[in-house]
Short mmCIF file of C-alpha atoms and ligand atoms in Angstrom, two decimals:
data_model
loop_
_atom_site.label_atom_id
_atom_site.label_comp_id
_atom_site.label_asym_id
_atom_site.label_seq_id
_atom_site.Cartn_x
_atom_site.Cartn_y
_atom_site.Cartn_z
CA UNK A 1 -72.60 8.70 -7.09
CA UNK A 2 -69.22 10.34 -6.31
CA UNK A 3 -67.34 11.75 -8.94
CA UNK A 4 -63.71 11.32 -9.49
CA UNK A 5 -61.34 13.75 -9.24
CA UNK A 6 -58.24 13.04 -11.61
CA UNK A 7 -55.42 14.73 -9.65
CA UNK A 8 -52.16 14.57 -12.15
CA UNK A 9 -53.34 14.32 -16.10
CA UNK A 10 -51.80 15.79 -19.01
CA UNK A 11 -54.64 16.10 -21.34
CA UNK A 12 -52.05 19.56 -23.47
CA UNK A 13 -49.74 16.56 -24.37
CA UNK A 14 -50.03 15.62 -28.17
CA UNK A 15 -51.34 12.13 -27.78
CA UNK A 16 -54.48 13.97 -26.87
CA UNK A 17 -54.48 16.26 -30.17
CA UNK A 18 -56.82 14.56 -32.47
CA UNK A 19 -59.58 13.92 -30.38
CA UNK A 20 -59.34 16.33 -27.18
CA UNK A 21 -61.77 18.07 -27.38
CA UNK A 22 -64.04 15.18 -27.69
CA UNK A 23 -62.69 13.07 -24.44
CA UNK A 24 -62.76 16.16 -22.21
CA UNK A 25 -66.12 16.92 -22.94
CA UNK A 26 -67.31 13.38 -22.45
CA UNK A 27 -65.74 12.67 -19.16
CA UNK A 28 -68.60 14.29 -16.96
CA UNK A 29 -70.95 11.26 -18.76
CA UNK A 30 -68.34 8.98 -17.08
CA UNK A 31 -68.64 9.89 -13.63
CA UNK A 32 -65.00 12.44 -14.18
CA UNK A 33 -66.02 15.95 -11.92
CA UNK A 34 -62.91 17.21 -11.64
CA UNK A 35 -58.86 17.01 -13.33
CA UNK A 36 -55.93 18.57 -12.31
CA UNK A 37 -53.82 19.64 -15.78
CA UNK A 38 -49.89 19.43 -15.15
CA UNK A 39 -47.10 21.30 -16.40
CA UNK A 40 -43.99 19.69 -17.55
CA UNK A 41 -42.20 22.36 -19.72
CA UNK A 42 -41.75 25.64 -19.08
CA UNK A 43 -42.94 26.44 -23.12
CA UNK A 44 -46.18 23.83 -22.55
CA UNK A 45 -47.52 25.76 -19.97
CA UNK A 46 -49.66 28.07 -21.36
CA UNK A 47 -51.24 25.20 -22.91
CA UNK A 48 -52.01 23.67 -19.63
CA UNK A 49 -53.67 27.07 -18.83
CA UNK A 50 -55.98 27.30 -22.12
CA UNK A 51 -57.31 23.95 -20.83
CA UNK A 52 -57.94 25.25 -17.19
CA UNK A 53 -59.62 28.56 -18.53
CA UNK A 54 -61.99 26.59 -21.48
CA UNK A 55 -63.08 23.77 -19.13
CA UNK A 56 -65.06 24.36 -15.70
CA UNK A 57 -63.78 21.24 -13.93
CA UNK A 58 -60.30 21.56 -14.86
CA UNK A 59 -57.57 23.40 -12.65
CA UNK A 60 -53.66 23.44 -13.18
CA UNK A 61 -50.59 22.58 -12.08
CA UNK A 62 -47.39 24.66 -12.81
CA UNK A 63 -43.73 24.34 -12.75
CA UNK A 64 -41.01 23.10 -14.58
CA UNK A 65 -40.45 18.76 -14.64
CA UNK A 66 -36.81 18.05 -13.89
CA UNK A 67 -35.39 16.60 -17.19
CA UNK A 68 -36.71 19.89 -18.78
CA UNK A 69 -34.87 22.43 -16.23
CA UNK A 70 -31.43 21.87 -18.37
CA UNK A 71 -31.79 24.71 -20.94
CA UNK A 72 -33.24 27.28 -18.45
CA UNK A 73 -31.95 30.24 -16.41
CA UNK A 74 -32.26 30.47 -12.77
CA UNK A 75 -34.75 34.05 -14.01
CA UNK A 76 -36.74 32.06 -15.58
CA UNK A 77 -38.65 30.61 -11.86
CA UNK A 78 -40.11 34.38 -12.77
CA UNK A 79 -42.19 33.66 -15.38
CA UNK A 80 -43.54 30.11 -13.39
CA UNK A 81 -44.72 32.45 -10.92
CA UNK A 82 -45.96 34.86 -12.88
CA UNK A 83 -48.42 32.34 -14.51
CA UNK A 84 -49.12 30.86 -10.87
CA UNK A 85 -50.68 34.20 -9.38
CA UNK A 86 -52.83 35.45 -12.50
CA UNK A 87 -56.70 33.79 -11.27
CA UNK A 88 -57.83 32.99 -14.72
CA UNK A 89 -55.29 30.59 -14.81
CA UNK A 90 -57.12 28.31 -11.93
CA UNK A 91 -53.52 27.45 -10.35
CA UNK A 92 -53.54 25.43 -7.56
CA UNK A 93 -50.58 23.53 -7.25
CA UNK A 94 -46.94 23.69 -8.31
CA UNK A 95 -46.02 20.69 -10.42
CA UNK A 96 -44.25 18.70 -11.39
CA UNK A 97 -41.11 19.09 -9.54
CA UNK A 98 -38.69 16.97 -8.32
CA UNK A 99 -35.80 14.61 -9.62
CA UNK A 100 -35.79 11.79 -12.16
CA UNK A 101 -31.82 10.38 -12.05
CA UNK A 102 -33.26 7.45 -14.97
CA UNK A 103 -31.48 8.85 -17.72
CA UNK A 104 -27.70 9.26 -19.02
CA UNK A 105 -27.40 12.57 -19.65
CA UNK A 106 -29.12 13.60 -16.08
CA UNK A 107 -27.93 17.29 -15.06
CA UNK A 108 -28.37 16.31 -11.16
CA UNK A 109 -27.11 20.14 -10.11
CA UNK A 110 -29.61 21.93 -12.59
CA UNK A 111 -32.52 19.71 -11.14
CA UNK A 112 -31.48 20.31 -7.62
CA UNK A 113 -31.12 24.04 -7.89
CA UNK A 114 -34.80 23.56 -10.00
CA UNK A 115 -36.45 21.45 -7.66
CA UNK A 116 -35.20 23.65 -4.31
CA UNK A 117 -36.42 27.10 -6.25
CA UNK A 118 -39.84 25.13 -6.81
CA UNK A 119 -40.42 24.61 -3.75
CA UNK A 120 -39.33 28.19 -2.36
CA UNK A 121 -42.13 29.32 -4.42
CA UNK A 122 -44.67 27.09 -3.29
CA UNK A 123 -44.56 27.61 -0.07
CA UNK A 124 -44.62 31.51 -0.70
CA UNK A 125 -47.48 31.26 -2.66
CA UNK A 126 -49.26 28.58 -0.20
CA UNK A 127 -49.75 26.05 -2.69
CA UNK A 128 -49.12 22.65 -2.64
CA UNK A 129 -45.79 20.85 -4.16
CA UNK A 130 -46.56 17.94 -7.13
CA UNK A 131 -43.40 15.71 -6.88
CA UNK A 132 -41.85 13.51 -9.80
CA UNK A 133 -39.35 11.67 -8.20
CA UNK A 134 -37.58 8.79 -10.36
CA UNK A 135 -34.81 6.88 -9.39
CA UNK A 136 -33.53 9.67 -6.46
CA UNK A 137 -35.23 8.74 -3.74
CA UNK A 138 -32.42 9.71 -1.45
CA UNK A 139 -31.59 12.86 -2.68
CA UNK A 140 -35.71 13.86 -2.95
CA UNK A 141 -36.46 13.22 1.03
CA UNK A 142 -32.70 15.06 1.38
CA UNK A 143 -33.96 18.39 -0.49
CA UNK A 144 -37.71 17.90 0.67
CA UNK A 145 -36.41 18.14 4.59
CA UNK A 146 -33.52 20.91 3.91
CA UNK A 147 -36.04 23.01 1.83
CA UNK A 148 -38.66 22.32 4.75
CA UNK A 149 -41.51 21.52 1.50
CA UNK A 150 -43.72 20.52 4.62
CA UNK A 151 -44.73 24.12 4.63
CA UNK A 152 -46.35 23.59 1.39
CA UNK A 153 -47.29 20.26 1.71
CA UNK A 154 -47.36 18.08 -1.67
CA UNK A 155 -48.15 14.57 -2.83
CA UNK A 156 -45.59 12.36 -4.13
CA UNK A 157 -46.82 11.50 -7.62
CA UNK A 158 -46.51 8.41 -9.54
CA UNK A 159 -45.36 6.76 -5.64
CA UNK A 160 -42.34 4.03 -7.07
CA UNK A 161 -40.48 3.53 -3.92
CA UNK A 162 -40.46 1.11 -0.84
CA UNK A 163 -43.43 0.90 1.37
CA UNK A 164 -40.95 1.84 4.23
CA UNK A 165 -40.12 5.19 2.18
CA UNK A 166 -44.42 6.06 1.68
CA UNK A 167 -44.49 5.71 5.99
CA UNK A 168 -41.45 8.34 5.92
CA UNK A 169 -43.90 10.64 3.35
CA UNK A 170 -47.30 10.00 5.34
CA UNK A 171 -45.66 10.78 8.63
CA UNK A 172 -44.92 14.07 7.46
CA UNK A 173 -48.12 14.76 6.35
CA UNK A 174 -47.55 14.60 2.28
CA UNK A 175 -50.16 12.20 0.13
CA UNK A 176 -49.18 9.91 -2.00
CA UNK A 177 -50.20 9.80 -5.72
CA UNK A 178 -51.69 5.95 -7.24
CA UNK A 179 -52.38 5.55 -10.65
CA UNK A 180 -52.80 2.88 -12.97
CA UNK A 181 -49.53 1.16 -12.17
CA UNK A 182 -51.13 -0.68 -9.08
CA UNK A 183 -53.03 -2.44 -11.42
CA UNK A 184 -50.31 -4.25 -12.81
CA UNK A 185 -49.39 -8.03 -11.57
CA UNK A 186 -45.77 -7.43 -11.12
CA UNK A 187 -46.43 -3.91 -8.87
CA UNK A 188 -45.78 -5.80 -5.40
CA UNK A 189 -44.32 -2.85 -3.81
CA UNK A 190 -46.88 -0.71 -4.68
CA UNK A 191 -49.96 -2.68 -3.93
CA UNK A 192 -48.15 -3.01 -0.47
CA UNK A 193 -48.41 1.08 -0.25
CA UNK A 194 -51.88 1.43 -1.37
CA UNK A 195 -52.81 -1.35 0.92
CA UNK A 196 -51.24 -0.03 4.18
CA UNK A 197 -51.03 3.88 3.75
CA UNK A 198 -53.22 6.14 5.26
CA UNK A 199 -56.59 6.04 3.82
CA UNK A 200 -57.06 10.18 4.16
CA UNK A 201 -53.44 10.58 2.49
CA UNK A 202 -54.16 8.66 -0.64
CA UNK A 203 -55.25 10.39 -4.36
CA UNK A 204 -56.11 9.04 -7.06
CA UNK A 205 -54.12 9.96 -10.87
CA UNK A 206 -54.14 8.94 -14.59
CA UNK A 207 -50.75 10.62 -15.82
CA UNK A 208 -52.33 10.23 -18.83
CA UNK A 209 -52.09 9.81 -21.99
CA UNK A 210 -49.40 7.37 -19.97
CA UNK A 211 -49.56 4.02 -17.68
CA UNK A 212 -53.26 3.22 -18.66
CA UNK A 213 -54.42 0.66 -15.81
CA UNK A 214 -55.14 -3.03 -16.86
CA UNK A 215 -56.82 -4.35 -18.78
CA UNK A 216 -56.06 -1.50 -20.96
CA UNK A 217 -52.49 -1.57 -20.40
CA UNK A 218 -50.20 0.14 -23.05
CA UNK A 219 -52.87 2.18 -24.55
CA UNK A 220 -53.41 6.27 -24.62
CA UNK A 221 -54.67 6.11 -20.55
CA UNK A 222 -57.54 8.63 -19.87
CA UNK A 223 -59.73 9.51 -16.48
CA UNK A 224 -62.66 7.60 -17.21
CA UNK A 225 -59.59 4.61 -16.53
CA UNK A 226 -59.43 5.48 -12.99
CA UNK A 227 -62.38 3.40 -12.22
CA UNK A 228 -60.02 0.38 -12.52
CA UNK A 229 -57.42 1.66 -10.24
CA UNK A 230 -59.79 2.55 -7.96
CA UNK A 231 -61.33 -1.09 -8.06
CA UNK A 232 -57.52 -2.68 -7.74
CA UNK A 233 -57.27 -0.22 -4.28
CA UNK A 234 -60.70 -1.60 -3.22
CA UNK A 235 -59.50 -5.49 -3.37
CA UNK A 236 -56.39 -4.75 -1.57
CA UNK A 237 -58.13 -3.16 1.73
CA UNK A 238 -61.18 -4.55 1.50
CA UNK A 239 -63.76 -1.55 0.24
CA UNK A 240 -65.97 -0.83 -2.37
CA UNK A 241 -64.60 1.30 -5.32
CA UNK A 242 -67.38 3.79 -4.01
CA UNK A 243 -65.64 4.54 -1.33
CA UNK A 244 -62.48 4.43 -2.60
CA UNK A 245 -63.77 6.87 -5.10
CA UNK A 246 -65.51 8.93 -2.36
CA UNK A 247 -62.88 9.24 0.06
CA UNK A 248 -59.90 9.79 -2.23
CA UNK A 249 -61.96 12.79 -4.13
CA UNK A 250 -62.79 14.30 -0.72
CA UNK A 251 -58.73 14.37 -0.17
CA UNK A 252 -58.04 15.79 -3.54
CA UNK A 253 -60.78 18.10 -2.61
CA UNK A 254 -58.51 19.18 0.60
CA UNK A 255 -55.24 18.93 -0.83
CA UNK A 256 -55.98 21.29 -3.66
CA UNK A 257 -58.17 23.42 -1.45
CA UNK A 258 -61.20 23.49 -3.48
CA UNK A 259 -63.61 22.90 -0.87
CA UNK A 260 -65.58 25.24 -1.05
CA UNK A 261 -66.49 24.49 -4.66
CA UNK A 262 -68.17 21.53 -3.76
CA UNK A 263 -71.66 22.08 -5.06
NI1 LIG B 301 -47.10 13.54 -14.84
#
């Protein structure tokens, strides 16, 4: 049996603080080998880390999400990096980045100048980019090409956009990100993507504690979930969930450069 490799959770965030411990440890018994923790504030991440140093089969993500860049200095992509390049810290992407435009009060300079130092970063410490992108889908391919992210290559997380805009992704190369939202009836777009994309560009993500899959929509989402999205995928192009399973944890496996810790 394959196990599944959660590639975008956020296990630090609160929702998880009464039972945490608990979950994580259970999720092996589930068929869960492997999470990727995710950074969203620059004060949360050494949370993220504690969970990547207690727990074997979980690695991190850090970086700085882009409606919490507002209150920081340009110095600060300093301390991001210093937390990257220390090896207890299992780093292995930088994440999330990008540009969510959804709210009011959006500072769209401050999560440019964010997202483009992000990136800079990434691609000098050869890791791969983790990309929140939310109502800005111009302005992300814009700042993707001009800040050549290619170099680092990335997946684009949460994928909300046109099928047409996924074939712009894929053809450079970058993965895209399905979670529990392709479960959902009204997700035609996205059940298009996950239908038609490349098979070896596709991973599989909770986001958790948010956008549990049906039939467990609106509850606390966790990895041991992912068995539904992966059965959703499996309908659409006509696969088992196995394989689905198999070949998305294989990508993860690539993406994240952990091959060699395959046992
Ligand atoms: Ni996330």
């Amino acid at each position: 049996m394959e196990l599944i490799f959660d590639t975008h959770a956020h296990y630090d965030d609160a929702a998880f603080q009464e039972d945490r411990e608990e979950i994580l440890s259970g999720l092996s018994e589930h068929g869960v080998g492997y999470v990727v923790d995710v950074s969203a504030a620059l004060d949360g991440i050494p949370n993220v880390l504690a969970l990547a140093q207690q727990y074997d089969f979980i690695y991190s993500a850090v970086g700085v999400h882009p409606t919490e860049t507002y209150e920081l200095e340009t110095a600060d992509i300093q301390k991001v990096e210093q937390y990257a390049i220390e090896p207890a810290n299992k780093v292995v992407a930088v994440g999330e980045i990008g540009l969510d435009y959804h709210y009011p009060d959006t500072q769209k300079e401050k999560q440019k100048e964010w997202f483009a130092m992000q990136i800079d970063l990434a691609k000098r410490l050869q890791m791969p980019i983790l990309v929140h992108s939310r109502d800005a889908a111009a302005d992300t391919l814009d700042l993707i090409k001009a800040e050549n992210a290619r170099d680092a290559g990335g997946v684009l997380h949460c994928f909300s956009y046109e099928p047409e805009m996924a074939k712009i992704y894929t053809d450079m190369g970058f993965y895209i990100g399905i979670g529990g939202v392709v479960t959902f009836k009204n997700a035609r777009k996205l059940k298009e993507v996950a239908a038609q994309m490349p098979m070896e560009l596709m991973l599989l993500e909770t986001d958790c504690p948010y956008l549990a899959p049906e039939p467990f929509r609106g509850r606390r989402n966790d990895s041991t979930l992912i068995k539904y999205v992966a059965e959703t995928i499996a309908s659409l192009r006509g696969m088992s969930a196995e394989e689905v399973i198999r070949i998305t944890a294989e990508n993860a496996r690539r993406f994240y450069g952990l091959q060699k810790e395959v046992k």
